[in-house]
mmCIF file of C-alpha atoms in Angstrom:
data_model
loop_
_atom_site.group_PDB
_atom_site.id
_atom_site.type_symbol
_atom_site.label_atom_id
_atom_site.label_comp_id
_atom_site.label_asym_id
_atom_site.label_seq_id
_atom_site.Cartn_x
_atom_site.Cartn_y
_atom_site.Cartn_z
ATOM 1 C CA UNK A 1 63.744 67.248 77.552
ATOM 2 C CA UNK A 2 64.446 71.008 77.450
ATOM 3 C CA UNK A 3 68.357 70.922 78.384
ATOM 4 C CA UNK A 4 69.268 74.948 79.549
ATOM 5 C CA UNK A 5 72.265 76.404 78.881
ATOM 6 C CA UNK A 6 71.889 79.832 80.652
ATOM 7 C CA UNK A 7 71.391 81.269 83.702
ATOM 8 C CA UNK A 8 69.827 84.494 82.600
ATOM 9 C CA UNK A 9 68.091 84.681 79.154
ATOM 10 C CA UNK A 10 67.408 87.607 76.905
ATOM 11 C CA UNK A 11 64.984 87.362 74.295
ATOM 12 C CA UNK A 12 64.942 90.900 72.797
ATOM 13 C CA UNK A 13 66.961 90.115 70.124
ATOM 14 C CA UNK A 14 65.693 87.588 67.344
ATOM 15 C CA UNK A 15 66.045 83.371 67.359
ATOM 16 C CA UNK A 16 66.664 80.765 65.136
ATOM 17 C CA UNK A 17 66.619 76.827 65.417
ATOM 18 C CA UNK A 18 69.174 74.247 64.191
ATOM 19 C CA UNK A 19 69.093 70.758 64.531
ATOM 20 C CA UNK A 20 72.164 68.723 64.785
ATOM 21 C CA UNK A 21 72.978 65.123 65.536
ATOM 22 C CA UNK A 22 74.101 64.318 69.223
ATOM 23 C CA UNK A 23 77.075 62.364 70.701
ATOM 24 C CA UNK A 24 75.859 59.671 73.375
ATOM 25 C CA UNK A 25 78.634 60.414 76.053
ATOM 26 C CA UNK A 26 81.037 63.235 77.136
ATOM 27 C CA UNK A 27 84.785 63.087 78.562
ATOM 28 C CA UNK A 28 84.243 66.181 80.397
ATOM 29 C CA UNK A 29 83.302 64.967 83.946
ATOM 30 C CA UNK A 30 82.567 66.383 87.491
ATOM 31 C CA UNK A 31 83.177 64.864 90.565
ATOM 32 C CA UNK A 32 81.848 66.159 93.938
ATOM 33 C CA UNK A 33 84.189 66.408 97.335
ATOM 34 C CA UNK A 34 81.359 64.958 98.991
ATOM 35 C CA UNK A 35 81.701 61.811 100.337
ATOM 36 C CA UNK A 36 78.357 60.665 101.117
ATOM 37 C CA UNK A 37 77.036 57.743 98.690
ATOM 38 C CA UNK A 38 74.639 59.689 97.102
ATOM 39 C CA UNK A 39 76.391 62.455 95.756
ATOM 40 C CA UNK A 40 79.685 60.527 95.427
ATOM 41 C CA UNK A 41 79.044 60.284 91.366
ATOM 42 C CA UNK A 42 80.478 61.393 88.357
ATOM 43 C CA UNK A 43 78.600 63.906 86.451
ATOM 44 C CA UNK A 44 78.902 64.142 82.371
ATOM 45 C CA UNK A 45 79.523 68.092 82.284
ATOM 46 C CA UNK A 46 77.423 68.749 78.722
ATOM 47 C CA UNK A 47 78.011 72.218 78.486
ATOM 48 C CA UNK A 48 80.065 75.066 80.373
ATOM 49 C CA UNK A 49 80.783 78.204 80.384
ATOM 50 C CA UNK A 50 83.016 80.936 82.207
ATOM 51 C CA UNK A 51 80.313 81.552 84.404
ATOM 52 C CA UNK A 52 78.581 77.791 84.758
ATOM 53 C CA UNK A 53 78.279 74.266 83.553
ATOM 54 C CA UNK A 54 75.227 71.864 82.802
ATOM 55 C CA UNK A 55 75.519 68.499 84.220
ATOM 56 C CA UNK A 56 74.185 64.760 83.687
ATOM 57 C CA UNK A 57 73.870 62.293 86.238
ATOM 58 C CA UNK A 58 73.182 59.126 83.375
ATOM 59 C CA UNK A 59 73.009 56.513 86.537
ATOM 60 C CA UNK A 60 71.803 56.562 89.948
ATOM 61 C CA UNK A 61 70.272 59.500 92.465
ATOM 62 C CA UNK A 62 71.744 62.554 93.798
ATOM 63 C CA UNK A 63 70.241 65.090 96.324
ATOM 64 C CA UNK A 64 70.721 68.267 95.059
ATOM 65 C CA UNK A 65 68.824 70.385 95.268
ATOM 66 C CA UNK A 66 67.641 73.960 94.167
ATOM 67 C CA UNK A 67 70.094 76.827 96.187
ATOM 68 C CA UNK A 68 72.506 73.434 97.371
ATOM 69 C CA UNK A 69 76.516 74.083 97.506
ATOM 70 C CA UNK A 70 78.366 71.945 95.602
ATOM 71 C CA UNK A 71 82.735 71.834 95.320
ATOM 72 C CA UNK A 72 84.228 69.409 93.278
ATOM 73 C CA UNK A 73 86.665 68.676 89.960
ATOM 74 C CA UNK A 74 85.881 69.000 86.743
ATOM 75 C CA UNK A 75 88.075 66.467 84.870
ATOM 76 C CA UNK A 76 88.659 67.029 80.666
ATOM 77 C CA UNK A 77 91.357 64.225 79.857
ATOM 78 C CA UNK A 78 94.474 64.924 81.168
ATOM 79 C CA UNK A 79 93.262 68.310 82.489
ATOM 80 C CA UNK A 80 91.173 69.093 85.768
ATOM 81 C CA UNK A 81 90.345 72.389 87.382
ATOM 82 C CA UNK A 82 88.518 72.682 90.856
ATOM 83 C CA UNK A 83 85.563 74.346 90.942
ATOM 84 C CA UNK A 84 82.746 75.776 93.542
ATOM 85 C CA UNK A 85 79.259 76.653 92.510
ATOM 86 C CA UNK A 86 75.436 76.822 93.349
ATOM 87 C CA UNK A 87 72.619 74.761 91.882
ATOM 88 C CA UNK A 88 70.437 77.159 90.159
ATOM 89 C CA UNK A 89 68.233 74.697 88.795
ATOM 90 C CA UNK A 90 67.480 71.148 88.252
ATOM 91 C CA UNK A 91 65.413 69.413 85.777
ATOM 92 C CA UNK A 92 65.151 65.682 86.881
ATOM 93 C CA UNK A 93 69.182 63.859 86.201
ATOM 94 C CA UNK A 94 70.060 67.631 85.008
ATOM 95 C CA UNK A 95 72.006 70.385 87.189
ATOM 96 C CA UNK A 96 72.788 74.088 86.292
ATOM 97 C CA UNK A 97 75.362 75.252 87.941
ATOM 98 C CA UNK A 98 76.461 78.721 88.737
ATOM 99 C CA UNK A 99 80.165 79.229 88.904
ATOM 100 C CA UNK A 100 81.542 81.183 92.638
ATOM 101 C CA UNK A 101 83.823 83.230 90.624
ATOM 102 C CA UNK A 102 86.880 85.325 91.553
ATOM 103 C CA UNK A 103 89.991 86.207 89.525
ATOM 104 C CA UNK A 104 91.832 83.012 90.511
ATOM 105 C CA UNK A 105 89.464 80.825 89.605
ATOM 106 C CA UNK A 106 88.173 82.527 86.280
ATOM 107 C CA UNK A 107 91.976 82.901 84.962
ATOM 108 C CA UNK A 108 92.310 79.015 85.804
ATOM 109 C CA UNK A 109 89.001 78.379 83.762
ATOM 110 C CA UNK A 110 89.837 80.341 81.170
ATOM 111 C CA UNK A 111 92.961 78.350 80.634
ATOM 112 C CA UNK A 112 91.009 74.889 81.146
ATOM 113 C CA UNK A 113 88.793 76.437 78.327
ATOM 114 C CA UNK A 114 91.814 77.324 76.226
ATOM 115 C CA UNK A 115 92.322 76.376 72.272
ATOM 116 C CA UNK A 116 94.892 74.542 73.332
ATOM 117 C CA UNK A 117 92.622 71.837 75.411
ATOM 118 C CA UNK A 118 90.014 72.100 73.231
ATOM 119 C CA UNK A 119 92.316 71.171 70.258
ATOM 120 C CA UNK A 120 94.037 68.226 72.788
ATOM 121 C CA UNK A 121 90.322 66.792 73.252
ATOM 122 C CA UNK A 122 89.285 67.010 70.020
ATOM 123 C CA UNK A 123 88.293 63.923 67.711
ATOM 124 C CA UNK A 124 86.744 63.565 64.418
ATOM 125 C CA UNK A 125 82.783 61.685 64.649
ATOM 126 C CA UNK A 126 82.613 61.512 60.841
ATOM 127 C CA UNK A 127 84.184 58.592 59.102
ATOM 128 C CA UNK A 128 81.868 55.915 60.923
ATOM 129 C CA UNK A 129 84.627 53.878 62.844
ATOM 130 C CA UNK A 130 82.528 55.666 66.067
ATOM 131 C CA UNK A 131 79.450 53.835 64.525
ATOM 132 C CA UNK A 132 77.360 57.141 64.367
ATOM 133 C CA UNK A 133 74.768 57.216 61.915
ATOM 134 C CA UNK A 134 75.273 60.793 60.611
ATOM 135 C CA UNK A 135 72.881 63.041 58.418
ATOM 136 C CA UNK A 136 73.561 62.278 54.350
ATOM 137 C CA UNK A 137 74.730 65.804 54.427
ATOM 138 C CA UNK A 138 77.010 66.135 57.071
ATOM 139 C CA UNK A 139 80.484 66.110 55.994
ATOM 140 C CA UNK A 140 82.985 66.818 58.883
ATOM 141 C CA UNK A 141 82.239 66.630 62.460
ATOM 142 C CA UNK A 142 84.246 67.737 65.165
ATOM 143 C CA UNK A 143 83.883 67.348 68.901
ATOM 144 C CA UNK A 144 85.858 68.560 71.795
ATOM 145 C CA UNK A 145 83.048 67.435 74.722
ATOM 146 C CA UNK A 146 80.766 69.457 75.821
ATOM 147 C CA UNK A 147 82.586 73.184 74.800
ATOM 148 C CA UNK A 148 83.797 72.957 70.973
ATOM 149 C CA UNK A 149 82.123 71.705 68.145
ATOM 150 C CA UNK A 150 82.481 71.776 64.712
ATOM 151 C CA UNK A 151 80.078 71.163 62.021
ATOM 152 C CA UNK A 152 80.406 71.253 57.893
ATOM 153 C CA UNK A 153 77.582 70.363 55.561
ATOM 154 C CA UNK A 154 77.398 69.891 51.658
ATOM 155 C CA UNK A 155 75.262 70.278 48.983
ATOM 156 C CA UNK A 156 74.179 67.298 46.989
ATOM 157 C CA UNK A 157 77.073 68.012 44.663
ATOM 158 C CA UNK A 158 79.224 67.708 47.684
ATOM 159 C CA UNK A 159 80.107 71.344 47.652
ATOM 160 C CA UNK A 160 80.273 73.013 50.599
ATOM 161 C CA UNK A 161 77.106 74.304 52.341
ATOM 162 C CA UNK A 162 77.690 75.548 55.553
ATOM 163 C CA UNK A 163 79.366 75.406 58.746
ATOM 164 C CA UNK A 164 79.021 76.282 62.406
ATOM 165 C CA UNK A 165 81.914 76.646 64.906
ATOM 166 C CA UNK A 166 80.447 76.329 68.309
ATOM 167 C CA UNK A 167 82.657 77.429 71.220
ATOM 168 C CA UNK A 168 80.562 76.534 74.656
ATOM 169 C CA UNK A 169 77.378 79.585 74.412
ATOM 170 C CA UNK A 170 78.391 80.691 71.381
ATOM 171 C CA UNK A 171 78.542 80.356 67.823
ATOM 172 C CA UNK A 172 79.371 81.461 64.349
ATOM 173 C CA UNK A 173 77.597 80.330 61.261
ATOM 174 C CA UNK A 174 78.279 81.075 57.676
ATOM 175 C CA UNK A 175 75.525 80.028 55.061
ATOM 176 C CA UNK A 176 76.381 79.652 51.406
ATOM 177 C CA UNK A 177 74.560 83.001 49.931
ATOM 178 C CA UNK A 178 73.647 84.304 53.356
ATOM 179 C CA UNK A 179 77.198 84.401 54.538
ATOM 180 C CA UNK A 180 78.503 84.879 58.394
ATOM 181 C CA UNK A 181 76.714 85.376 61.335
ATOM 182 C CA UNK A 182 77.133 85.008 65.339
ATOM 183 C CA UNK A 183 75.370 84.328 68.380
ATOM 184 C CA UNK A 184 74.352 82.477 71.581
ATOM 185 C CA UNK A 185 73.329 79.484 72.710
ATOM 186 C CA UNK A 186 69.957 80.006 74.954
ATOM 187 C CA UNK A 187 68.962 76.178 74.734
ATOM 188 C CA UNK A 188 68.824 73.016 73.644
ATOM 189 C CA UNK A 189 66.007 70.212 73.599
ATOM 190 C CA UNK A 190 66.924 66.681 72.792
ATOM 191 C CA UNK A 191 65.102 65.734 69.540
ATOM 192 C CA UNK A 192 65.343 62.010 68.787
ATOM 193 C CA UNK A 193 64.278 60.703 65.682
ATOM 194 C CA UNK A 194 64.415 56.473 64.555
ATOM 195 C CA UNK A 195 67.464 56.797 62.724
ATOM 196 C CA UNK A 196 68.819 59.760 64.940
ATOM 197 C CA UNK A 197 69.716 61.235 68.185
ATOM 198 C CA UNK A 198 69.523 65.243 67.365
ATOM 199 C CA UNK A 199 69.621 68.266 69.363
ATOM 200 C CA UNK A 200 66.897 70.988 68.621
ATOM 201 C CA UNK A 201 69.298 74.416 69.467
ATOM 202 C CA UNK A 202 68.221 78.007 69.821
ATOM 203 C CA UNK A 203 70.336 80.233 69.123
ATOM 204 C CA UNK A 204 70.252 84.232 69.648
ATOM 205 C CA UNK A 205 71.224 86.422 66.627
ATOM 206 C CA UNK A 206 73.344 89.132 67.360
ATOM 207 C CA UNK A 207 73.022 92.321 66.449
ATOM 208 C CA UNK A 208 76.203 93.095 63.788
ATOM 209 C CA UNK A 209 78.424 90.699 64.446
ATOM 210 C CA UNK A 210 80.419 89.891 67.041
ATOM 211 C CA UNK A 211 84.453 89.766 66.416
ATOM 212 C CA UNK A 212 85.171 88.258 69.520
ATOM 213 C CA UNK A 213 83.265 84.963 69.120
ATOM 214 C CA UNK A 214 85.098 85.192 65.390
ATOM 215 C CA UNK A 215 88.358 85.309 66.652
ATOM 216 C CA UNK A 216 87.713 82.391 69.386
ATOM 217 C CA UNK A 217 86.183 80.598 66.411
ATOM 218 C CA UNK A 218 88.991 81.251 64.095
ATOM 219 C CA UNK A 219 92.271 80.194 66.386
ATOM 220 C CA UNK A 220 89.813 76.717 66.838
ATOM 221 C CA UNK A 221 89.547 76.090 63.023
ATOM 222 C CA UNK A 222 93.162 77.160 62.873
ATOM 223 C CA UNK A 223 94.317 74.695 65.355
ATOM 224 C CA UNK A 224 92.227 71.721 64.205
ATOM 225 C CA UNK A 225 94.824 68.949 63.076
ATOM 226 C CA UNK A 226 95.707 68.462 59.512
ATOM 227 C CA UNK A 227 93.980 65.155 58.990
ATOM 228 C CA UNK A 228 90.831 66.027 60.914
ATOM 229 C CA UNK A 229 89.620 68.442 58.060
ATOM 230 C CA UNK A 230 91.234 68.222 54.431
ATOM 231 C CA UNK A 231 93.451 71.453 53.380
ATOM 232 C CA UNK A 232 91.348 72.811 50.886
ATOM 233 C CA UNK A 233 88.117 72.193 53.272
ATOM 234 C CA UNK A 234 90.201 74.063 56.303
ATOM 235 C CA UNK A 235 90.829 77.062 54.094
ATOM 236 C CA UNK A 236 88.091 77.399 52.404
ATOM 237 C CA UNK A 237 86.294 78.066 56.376
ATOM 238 C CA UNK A 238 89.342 80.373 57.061
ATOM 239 C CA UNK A 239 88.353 82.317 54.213
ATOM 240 C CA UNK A 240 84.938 82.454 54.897
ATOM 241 C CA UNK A 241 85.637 83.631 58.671
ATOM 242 C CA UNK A 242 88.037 86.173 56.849
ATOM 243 C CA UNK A 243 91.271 84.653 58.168
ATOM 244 C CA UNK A 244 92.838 84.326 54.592
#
């Protein structure tokens, strides 16, 4: 099932596919104001932005539908933020929704989106005490919810690989002996497998690089906690996103 991450798309500049392995649930959650029993659920928000959010309804019905209102919280932990929006499109349990923005709201969302959550929320899936079957190659994995993610691969000799830094539509990627590069997220399709449930992502190459989406990636690597990611592993990313 094609799971869209954008409003708008642009597909002037070039794409490329990754596949990565999927968590089963979120703790990033909406919950509408509206009282009646069908849309009185609670949404898993799987992705958001600072302009929108895609959301899951795992259980039940809801009547949405395409152009419909919708207020409500979105709940991350220990932080919420209210938010107001219009369903721009739905694809059977999946919502996107369009943020109503102004610059109350989008300086509350920005700080709901901060490091400093992200970092709060964030939990290691490697390790197997979550009893995730992982790819062989797959070293570190990182996950804030929906927004942050952070994945390091290995070689066979167990040196490093690769790693992407994935900070809600965006991303930065650096490739032993192809080294950095950035881009978007357009979409992604869930791709299950019999030993794994995997994403299929598109992402859109920039053009150049973008030092924005570095520096967002950089203050997330430099906030992870110490025994999420060993010291050497933590600066040798730092180095490669030119941050030592």
């Amino acid at each position: 099932m094609e799971r869209h991450l954008n409003l708008i798309k642009n597909e002037t500049l070039p794409t490329e596919k990754r596949i990565f392995p999927r968590f089963p649930f979120s703790f990033l959650t909406f919950k509408s104001d509206a009282s009646d029993a069908q849309t009185d659920h609670v949404f898993e928000v799987v992705d958001i932005s600072y302009t929108g959010m895609q959301m899951l309804l795992k259980f039940g019905a809801h009547n949405y539908t395409t152009d419909s209102q919708l207020s409500g919280t979105v709940h991350w932990k220990g932080a919420t933020i209210n938010v107001k929006g219009t369903v721009k499109w739905i694809n059977e349990q999946r919502l996107g929704v369009k943020f109503e923005l102004n610059d109350t709201f989008s300086m509350a969302l920005k700080k709901f989106l901060s490091v400093e959550n992200a970092i709060s929320c964030m939990r290691p899936i490697h390790g197997g005490h979550m009893g995730i079957e992982l790819p062989a190659n797959l070293r570190y994995w990182l996950r804030a919810d929906g927004p942050f993610e952070v994945f390091v691969w290995s070689h066979t000799d167990h040196e490093l690989s690769k790693f992407q830094v994935i900070t809600m539509e965006n991303f930065i990627e650096w490739e032993d002996g192809k080294g950095l590069k950035s881009g978007r997220v357009l979409s992604k399709r869930d791709l299950d497998t019999p030993l794994f449930q995997e994403d299929e992502c598109v992402f859109q190459i920039d053009e150049g690089f973008d030092k924005d989406k570095l520096s967002f990636a950089t203050k997330v690597v430099e906030n992870v906690p110490g025994h999420y990611l060993t010291a050497e592993v933590k600066e040798f990313i730092l180095m490669k996103l030119g941050a030592k």
